[in-house]
Coordinates of C-alpha atoms and ligand atoms in Angstrom, one line a residue:
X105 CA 64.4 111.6 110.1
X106 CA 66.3 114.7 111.1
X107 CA 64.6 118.2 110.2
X108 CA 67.2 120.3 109.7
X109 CA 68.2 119.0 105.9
X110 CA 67.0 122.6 105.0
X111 CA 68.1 124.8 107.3
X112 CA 71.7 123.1 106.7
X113 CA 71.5 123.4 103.1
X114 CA 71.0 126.8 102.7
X115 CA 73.6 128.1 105.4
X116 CA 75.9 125.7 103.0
X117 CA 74.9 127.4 99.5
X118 CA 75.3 130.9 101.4
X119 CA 79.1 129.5 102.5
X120 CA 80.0 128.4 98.7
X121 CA 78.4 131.4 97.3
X122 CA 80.6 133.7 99.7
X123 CA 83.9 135.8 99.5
X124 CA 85.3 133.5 101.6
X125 CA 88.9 131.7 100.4
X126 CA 88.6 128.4 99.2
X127 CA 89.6 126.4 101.9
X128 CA 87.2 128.3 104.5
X129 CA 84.5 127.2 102.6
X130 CA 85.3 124.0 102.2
X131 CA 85.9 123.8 105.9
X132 CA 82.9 125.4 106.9
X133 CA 81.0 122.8 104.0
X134 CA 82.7 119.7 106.5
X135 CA 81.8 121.3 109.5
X136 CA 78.1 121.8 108.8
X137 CA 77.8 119.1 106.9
X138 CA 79.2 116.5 110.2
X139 CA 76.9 118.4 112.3
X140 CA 74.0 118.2 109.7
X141 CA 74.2 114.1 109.5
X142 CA 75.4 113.9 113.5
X143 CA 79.0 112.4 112.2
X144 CA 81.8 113.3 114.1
X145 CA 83.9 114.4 111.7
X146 CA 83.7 114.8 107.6
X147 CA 86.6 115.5 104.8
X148 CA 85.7 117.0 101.3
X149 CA 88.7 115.9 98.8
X150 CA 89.3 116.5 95.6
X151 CA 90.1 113.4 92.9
X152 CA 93.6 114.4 90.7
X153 CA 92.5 114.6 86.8
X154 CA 94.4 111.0 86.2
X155 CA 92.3 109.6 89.1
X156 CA 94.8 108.2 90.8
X157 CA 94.7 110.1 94.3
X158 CA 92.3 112.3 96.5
X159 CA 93.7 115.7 98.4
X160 CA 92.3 116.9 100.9
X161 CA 90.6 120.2 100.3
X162 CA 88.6 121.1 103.6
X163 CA 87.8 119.1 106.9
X164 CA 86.4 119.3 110.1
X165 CA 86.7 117.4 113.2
X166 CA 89.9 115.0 112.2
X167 CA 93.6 116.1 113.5
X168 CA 96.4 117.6 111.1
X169 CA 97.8 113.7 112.2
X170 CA 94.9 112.2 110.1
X171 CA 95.3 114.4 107.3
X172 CA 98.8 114.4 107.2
X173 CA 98.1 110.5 106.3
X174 CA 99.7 111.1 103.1
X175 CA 97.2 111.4 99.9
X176 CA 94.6 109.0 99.5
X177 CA 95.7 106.2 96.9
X178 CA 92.1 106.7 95.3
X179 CA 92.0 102.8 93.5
X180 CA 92.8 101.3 97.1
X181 CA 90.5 103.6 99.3
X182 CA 86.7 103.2 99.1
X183 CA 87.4 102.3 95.4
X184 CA 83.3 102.0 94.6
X185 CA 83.3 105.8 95.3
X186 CA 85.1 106.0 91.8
X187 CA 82.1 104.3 90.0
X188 CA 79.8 107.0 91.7
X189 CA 78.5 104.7 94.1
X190 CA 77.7 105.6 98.0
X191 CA 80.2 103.0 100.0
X192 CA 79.4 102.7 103.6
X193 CA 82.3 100.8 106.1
X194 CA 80.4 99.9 109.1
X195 CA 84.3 99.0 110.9
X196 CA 87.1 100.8 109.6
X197 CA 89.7 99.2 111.9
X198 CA 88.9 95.8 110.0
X199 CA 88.0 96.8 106.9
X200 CA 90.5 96.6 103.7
X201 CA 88.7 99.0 102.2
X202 CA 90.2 101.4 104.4
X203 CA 93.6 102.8 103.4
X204 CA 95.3 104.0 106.8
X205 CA 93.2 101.5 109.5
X206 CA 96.3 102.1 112.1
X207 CA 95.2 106.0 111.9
X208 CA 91.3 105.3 112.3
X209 CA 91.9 103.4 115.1
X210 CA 94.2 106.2 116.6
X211 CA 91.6 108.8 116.2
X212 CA 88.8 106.5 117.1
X213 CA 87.2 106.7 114.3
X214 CA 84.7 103.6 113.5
X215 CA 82.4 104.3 110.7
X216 CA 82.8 105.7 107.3
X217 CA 80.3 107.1 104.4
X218 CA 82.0 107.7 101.4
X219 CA 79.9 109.7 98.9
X220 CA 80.9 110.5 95.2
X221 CA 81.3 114.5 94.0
X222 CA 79.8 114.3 91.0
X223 CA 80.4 116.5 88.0
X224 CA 78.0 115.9 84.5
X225 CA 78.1 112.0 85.6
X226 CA 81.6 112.2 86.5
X227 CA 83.5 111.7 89.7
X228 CA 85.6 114.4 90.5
X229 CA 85.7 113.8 94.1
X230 CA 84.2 112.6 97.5
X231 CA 82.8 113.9 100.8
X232 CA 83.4 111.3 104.0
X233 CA 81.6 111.3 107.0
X234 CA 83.6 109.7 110.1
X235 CA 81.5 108.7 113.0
X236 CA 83.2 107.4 116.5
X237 CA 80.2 105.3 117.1
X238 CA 79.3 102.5 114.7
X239 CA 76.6 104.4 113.0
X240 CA 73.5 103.8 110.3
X241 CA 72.7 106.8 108.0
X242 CA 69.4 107.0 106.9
X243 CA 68.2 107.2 102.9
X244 CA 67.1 111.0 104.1
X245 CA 70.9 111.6 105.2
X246 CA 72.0 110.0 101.9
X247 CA 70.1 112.4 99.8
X248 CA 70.9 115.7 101.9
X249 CA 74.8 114.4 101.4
X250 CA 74.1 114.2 97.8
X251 CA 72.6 117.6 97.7
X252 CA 76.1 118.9 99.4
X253 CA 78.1 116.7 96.9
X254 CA 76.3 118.9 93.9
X255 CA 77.0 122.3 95.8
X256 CA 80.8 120.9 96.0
X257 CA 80.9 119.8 92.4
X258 CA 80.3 123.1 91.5
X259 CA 82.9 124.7 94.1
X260 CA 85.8 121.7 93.5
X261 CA 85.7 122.2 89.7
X262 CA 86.9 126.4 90.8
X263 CA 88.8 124.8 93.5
X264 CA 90.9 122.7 90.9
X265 CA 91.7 125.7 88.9
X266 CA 92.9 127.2 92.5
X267 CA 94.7 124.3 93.6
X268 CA 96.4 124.1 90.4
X269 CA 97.5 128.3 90.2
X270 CA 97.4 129.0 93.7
X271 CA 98.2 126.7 96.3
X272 CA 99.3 123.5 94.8
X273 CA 103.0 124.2 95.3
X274 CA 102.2 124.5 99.1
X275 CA 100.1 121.9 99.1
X276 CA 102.5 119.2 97.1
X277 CA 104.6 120.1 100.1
X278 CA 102.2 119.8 103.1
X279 CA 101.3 116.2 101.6
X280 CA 104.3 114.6 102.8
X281 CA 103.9 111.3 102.9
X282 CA 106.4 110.1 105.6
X283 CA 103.7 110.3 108.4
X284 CA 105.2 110.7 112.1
X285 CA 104.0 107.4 113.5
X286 CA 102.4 107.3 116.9
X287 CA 104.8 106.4 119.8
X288 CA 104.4 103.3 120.4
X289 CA 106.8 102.4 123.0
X290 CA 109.3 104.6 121.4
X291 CA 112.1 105.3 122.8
X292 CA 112.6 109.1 124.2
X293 CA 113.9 111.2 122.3
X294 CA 116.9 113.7 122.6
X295 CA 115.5 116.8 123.3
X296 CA 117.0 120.0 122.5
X297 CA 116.3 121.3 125.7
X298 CA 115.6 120.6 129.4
X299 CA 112.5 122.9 129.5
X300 CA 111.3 120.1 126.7
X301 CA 112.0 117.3 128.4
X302 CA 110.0 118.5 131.5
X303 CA 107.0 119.7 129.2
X304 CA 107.4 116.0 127.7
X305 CA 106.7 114.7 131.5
X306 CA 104.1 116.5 132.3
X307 CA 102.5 115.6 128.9
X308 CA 103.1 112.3 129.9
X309 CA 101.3 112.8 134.1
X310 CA 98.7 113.9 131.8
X311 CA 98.5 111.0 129.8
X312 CA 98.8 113.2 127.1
X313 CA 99.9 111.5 123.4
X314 CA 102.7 113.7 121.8
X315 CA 105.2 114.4 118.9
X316 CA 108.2 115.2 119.4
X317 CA 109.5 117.7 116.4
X318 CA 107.4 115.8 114.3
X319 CA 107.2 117.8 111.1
X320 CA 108.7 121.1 109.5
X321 CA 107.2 124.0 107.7
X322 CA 108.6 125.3 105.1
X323 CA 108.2 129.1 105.6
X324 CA 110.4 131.0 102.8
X325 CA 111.0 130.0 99.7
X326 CA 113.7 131.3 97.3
X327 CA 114.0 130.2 93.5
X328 CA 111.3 127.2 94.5
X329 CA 113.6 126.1 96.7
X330 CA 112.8 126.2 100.3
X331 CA 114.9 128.8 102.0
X332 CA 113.6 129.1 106.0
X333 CA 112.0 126.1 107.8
X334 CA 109.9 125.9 111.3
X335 CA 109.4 122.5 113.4
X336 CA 107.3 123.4 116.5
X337 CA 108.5 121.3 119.6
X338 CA 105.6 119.2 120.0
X339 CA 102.5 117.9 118.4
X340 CA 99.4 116.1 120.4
X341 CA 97.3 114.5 118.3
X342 CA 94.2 114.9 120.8
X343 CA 94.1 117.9 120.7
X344 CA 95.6 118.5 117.0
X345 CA 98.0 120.9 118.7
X346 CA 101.3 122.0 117.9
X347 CA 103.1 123.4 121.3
X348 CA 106.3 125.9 120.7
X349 CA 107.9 126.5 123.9
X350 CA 109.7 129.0 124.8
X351 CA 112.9 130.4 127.3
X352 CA 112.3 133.3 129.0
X353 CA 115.1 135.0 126.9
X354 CA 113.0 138.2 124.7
X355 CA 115.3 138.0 121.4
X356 CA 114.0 134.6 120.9
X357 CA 110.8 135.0 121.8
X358 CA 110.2 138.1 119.3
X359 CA 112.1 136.0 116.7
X360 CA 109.5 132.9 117.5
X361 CA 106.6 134.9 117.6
X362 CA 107.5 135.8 114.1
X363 CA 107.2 132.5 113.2
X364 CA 104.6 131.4 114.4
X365 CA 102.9 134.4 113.2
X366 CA 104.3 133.3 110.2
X367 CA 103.1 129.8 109.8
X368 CA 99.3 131.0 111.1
X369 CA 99.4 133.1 107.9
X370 CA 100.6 130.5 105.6
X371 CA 98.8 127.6 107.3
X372 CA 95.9 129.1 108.4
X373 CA 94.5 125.6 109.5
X374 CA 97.4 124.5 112.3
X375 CA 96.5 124.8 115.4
X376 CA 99.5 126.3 117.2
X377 CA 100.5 127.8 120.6
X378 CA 103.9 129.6 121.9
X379 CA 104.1 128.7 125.4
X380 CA 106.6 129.7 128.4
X381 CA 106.4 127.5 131.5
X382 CA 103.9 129.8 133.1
X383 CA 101.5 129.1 130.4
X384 CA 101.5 125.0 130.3
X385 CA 99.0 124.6 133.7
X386 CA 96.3 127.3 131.8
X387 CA 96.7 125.7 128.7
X388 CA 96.0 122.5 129.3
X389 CA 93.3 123.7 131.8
X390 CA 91.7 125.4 128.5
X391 CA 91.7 121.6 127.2
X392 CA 89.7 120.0 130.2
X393 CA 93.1 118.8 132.1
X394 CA 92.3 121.0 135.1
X395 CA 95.0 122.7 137.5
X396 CA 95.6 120.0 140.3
X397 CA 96.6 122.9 142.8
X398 CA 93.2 123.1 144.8
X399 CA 92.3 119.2 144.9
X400 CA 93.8 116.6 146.9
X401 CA 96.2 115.2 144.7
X402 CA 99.2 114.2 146.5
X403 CA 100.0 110.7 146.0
X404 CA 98.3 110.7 142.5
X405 CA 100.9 108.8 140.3
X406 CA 99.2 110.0 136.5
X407 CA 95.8 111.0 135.0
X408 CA 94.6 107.9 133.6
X409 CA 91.6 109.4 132.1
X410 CA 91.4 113.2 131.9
X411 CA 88.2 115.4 132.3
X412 CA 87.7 116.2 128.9
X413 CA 88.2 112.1 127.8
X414 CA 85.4 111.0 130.0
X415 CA 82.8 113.6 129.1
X416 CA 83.7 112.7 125.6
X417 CA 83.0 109.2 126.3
X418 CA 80.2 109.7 128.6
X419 CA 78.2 111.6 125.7
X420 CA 78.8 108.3 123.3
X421 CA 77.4 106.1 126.4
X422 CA 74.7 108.2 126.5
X423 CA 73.9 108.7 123.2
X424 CA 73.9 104.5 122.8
X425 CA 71.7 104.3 125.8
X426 CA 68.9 107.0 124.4
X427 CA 68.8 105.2 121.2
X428 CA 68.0 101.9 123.2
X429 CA 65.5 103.2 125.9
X430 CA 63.8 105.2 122.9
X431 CA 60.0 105.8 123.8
X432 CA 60.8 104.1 127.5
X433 CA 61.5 105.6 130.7
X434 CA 64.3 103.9 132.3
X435 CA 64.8 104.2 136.3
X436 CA 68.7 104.5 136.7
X437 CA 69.7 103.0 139.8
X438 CA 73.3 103.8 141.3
X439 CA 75.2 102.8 144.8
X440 CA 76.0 105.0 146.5
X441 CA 78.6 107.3 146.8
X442 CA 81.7 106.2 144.0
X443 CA 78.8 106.4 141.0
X444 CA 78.0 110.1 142.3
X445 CA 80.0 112.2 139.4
X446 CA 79.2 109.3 136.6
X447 CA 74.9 109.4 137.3
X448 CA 75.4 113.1 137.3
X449 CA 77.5 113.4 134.3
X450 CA 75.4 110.8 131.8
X451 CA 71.6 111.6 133.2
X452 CA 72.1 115.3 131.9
X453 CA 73.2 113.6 128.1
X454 CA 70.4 111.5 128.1
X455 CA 67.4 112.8 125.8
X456 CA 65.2 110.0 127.5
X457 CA 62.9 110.9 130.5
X458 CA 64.2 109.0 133.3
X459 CA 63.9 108.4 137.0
X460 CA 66.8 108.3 139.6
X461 CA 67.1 106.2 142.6
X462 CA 70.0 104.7 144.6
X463 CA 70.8 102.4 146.9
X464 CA 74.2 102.3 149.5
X465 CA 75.6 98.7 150.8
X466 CA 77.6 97.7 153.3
X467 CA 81.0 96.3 151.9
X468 CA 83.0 93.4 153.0
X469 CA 85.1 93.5 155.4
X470 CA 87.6 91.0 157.1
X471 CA 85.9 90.8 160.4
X472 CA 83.0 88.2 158.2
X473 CA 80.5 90.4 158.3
X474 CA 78.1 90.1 155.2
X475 CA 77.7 92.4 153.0
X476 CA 73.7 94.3 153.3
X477 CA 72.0 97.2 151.9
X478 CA 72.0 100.0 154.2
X479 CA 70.0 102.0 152.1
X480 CA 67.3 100.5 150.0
X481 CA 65.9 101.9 146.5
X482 CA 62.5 105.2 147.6
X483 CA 60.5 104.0 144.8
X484 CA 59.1 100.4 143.6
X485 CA 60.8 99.1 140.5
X486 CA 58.6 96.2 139.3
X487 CA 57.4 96.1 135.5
X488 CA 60.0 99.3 134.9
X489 CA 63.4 99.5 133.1
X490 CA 65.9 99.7 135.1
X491 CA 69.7 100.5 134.2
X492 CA 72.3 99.7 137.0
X493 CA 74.6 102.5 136.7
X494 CA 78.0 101.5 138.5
X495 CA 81.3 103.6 139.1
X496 CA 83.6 100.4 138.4
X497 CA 83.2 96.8 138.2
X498 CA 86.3 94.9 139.5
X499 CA 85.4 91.3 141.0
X500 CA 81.8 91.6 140.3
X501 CA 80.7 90.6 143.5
X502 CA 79.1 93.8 144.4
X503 CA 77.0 93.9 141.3
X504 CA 76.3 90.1 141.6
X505 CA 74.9 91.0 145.0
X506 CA 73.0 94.1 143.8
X507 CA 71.8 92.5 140.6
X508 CA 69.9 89.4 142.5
X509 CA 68.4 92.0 144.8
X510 CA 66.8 94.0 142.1
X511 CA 66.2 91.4 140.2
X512 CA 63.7 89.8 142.5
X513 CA 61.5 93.1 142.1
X514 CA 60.7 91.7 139.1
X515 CA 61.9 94.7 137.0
X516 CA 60.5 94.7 133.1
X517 CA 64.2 94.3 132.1
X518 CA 67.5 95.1 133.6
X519 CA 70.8 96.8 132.2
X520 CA 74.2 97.2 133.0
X521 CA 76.6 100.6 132.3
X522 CA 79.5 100.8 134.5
X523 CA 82.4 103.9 133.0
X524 CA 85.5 101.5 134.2
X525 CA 85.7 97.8 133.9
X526 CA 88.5 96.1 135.6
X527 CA 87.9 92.8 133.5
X528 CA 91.3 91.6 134.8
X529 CA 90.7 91.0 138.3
X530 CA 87.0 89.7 137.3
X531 CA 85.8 86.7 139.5
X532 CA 82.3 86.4 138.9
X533 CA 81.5 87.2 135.1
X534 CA 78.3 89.2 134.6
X535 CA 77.9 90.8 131.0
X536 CA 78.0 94.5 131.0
X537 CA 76.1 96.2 128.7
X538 CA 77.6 99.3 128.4
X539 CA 81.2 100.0 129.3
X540 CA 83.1 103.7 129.1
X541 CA 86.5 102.5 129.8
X542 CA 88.0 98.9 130.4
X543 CA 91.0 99.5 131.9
X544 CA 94.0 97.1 133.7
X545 CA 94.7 96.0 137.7
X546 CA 95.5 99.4 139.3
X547 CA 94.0 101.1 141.8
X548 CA 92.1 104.7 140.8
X549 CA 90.5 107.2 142.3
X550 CA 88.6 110.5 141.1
X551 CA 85.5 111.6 139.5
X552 CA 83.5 110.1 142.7
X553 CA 86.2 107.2 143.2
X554 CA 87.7 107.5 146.8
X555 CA 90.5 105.6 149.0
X556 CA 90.0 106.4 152.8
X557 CA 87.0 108.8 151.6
X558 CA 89.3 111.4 150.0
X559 CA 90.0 112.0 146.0
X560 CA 86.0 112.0 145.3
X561 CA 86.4 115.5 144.1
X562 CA 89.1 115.2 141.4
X563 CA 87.4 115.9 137.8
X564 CA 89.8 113.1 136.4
X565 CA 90.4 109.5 137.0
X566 CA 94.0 109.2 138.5
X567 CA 96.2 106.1 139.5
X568 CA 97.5 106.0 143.3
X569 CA 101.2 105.8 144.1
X570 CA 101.3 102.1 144.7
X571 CA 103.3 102.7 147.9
X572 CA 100.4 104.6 149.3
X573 CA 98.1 102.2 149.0
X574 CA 99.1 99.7 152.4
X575 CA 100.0 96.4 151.5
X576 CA 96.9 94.0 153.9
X577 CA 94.7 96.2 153.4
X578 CA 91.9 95.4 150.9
X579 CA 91.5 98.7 149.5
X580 CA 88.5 97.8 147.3
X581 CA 86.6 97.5 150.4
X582 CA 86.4 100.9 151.4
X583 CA 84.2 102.7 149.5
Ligands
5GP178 P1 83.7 94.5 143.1 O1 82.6 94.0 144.0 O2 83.4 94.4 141.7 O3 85.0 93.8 143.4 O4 84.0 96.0 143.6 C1 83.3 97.0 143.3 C2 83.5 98.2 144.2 O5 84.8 98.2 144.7 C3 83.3 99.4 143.4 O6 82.0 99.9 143.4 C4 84.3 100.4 144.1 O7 83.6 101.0 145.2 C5 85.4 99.5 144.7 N1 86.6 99.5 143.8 C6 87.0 98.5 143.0 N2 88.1 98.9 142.3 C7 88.4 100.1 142.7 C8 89.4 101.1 142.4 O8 90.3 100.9 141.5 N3 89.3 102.3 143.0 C9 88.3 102.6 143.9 N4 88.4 103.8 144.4 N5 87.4 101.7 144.2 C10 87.4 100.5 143.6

């Protein structure tokens, strides 16, 4: 049971009882709320008087992509929300339930609680709680969400009066339902400019998803009908980002920076940037996809995993791996050195005491010398936990090797987590218990990965030019 039902519930009354707009509270409600519950991200939306759809009137932690998803057809999403009862979907990739599955999948999302705003025994509308992690709610998170649905009944039935005077012009236009659809093997598009097309490439080193000119704002209007229009260059949805760039030319940058000022003012929740070239390394930095200037990085052909992307999934290993160990006090053991950046990174998420010991191993080579440990574990591990921490599992001979040698300590169980899994090129299967990224037959380096003892150092996971890579040599071999 979490403790801080009351602390959360009273920074939330203070937020609905402020001079704050509308929208900030409702935002700030989502935000706390997610936090409150440990979700990853939350929507409040409000039901239309005919009950026939939900708008969105305040989020946190899901991308302008996600809410751009059109409204909510409220008789085909989480329709028991409508009879006022709590629906939880445990899979919301498989679940028909689930309106827009293709977008939860895209923003990872896996679980959803749905809970009913309601108003003297009526629903007026729902809060949703979007976890990335399948994830149970307690009966105690239940009843503190309830407690926030009551504060938002009282703030929605205002908010309906607001939307209706205020905003709902704006809003009936934001709500477009022709949602930009992810690229999926799309083919490039023309782009105004060369500066564009070379952003578009880097995006792309970066492994970077983005839009190209995927939506307009309407910023003028004359006689209700739109009179000046803005489409930003790019969108990335990972970073719910639009991107305007610009040429180094000052009348259009004054005239764009007008804009964009603009469109903060009147849509005070996109996230947008004007960038010139010089800006795209320092921005992107900002975002955890660090300069490559000062590492090693010739011969890297893309990111395959950025910084940012593997703390993010570290955390989620590590939060998986705290709620199994709870009340142990598992010994991680790594090999030495590839696993170095991975142990360092997950130990410090785990809220588990824990020991640390490691072990290096010769590795085959052609000349048939067998493989042996060259450095054996300080500390006995008999009757203890242990979890195998591993840098990447390709064949699954290395582990195979490792695993019978630990396991004849007679260990009190034994558990796998390895961050990549190259399940392609798998000759000996051994079942991993926990996995950060599967990923297909290329060679990578980075984030304690090295080929000839070099790249250890990058904060990413990056793929090798194949041609660097010599053709007989077994490059697995020499880490
Ligand atoms: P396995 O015995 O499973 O074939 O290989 C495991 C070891 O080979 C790993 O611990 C790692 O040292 C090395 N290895 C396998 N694939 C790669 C790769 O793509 N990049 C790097 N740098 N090392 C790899």
């Amino acid at each position: 049971m979490r403790d801080n039902y009351y602390p959360a519930l009273k920074h939330i009354s203070k937020i609905a009882n402020s001079f704050f707009g509308f929208r900030k509270i409702c935002n700030s409600i989502a935000k706390s709320t997610t936090k409150t519950v440990h979700g990853d991200a939350c929507c409040i939306s409000l039901l239309n008087p005919q009950k026939e759809y939900l708008i969105t009137v305040g989020a946190y932690g899901l991308s302008d992509l996600y809410l751009r998803k059109g409204p909510l057809d409220a008789r085909k999403s989480l329709p028991e929300i409508l009879d006022g009862k709590i629906v939880f979907i445990a899979d919301a990739t498989k679940d028909e339930r689930v309106q827009h599955p293709e977008m939860a999948e895209a923003q990872g999302i896996s679980s959803i609680l749905g809970i009913p705003i309601l108003r003297k025994g009526e629903v007026i509308g729902e809060i949703r709680i979007y976890t990335r992690e399948p994830e149970e709610f307690s009966e105690a998170d239940k009843s503190f969400l309830l407690s926030v649905a009551d504060i938002c009944a009282i703030l929605l039935e205002k908010g309906e009066l607001y939307l209706l005077e205020k905003d709902y012009k704006t809003s009936k236009r934001q709500i477009n339902p022709q949602v930009a659809q992810l690229p999926t093997n799309a083919p490039r598009p023309a782009f105004a400019h060369p500066s564009e097309e070379e952003f578009a490439k880097l995006l792309d080193f970066y492994s970077i998803e983005w839009l190209y000119e995927p939506r307009s704002f309407p910023l003028h209007w004359e006689k209700d009908e739109v009179a000046e229009m803005f489409t930003p260059d790019f969108y990335l949805p990972e970073l719910d980002l639009y991107v305007e760039l610009t040429t180094l030319r000052q009348s259009l940058i004054t005239e764009k920076n007008r804009k964009v000022r603009h469109l903060k003012e009147l849509y005070p929740q996109i996230n947008i940037k004007l960038l010139n070239k010089n800006d795209y390394i320092h921005l992107l930095a900002k975002y955890g996809y660090w300069p490559l200037g000062e590492t090693k990085v010739e011969g890297i052909d893309r990111v395959l995993y950025s910084h940012t992307q593997i703390q993010r999934r570290v955390r989620v290993l590590a939060k998986r791996i705290s709620r199994d160990y709870a009340g142990k006090k598992p010994v991680l053991v790594g090999i030495l050195k590839g696993v170095t950046c991975f142990m360092s990174d997950l130990m410090q998420h785990l809220s588990l005491p824990i020991t640390l010991d490691f072990m290096a191993i010769s590795y085959y080579t052609s000349d048939g010398q067998v493989v042996k440990i060259t450095k054996d574990l300080d500390s006995s591990i008999t009757g203890q936990d242990v979890l195998m921490v591993e840098d990447i599992v390709d064949t699954g001979m290395t582990l195979n090797y490792v695993l019978k040698h630990l396991s004849a300590h007679k260990p009190a169980s034994l558990r796998i987590c390895t961050l990549l899994d190259k399940r392609a090129r798998r000759l000996i299967d051994i079942p991993l218990d926990y996995v950060g990224f599967e990923i297909s037959d290329e060679f990578v380096v980075g984030y304690g990965l090295d080929y000839r003892g070099e790249y250890r150092n990058l904060s990413f996971i990056g793929i090798l030019h194949p041609e660097l890579i010599e053709k007989d040599e077994r490059v697995h071999h020499l880490s």
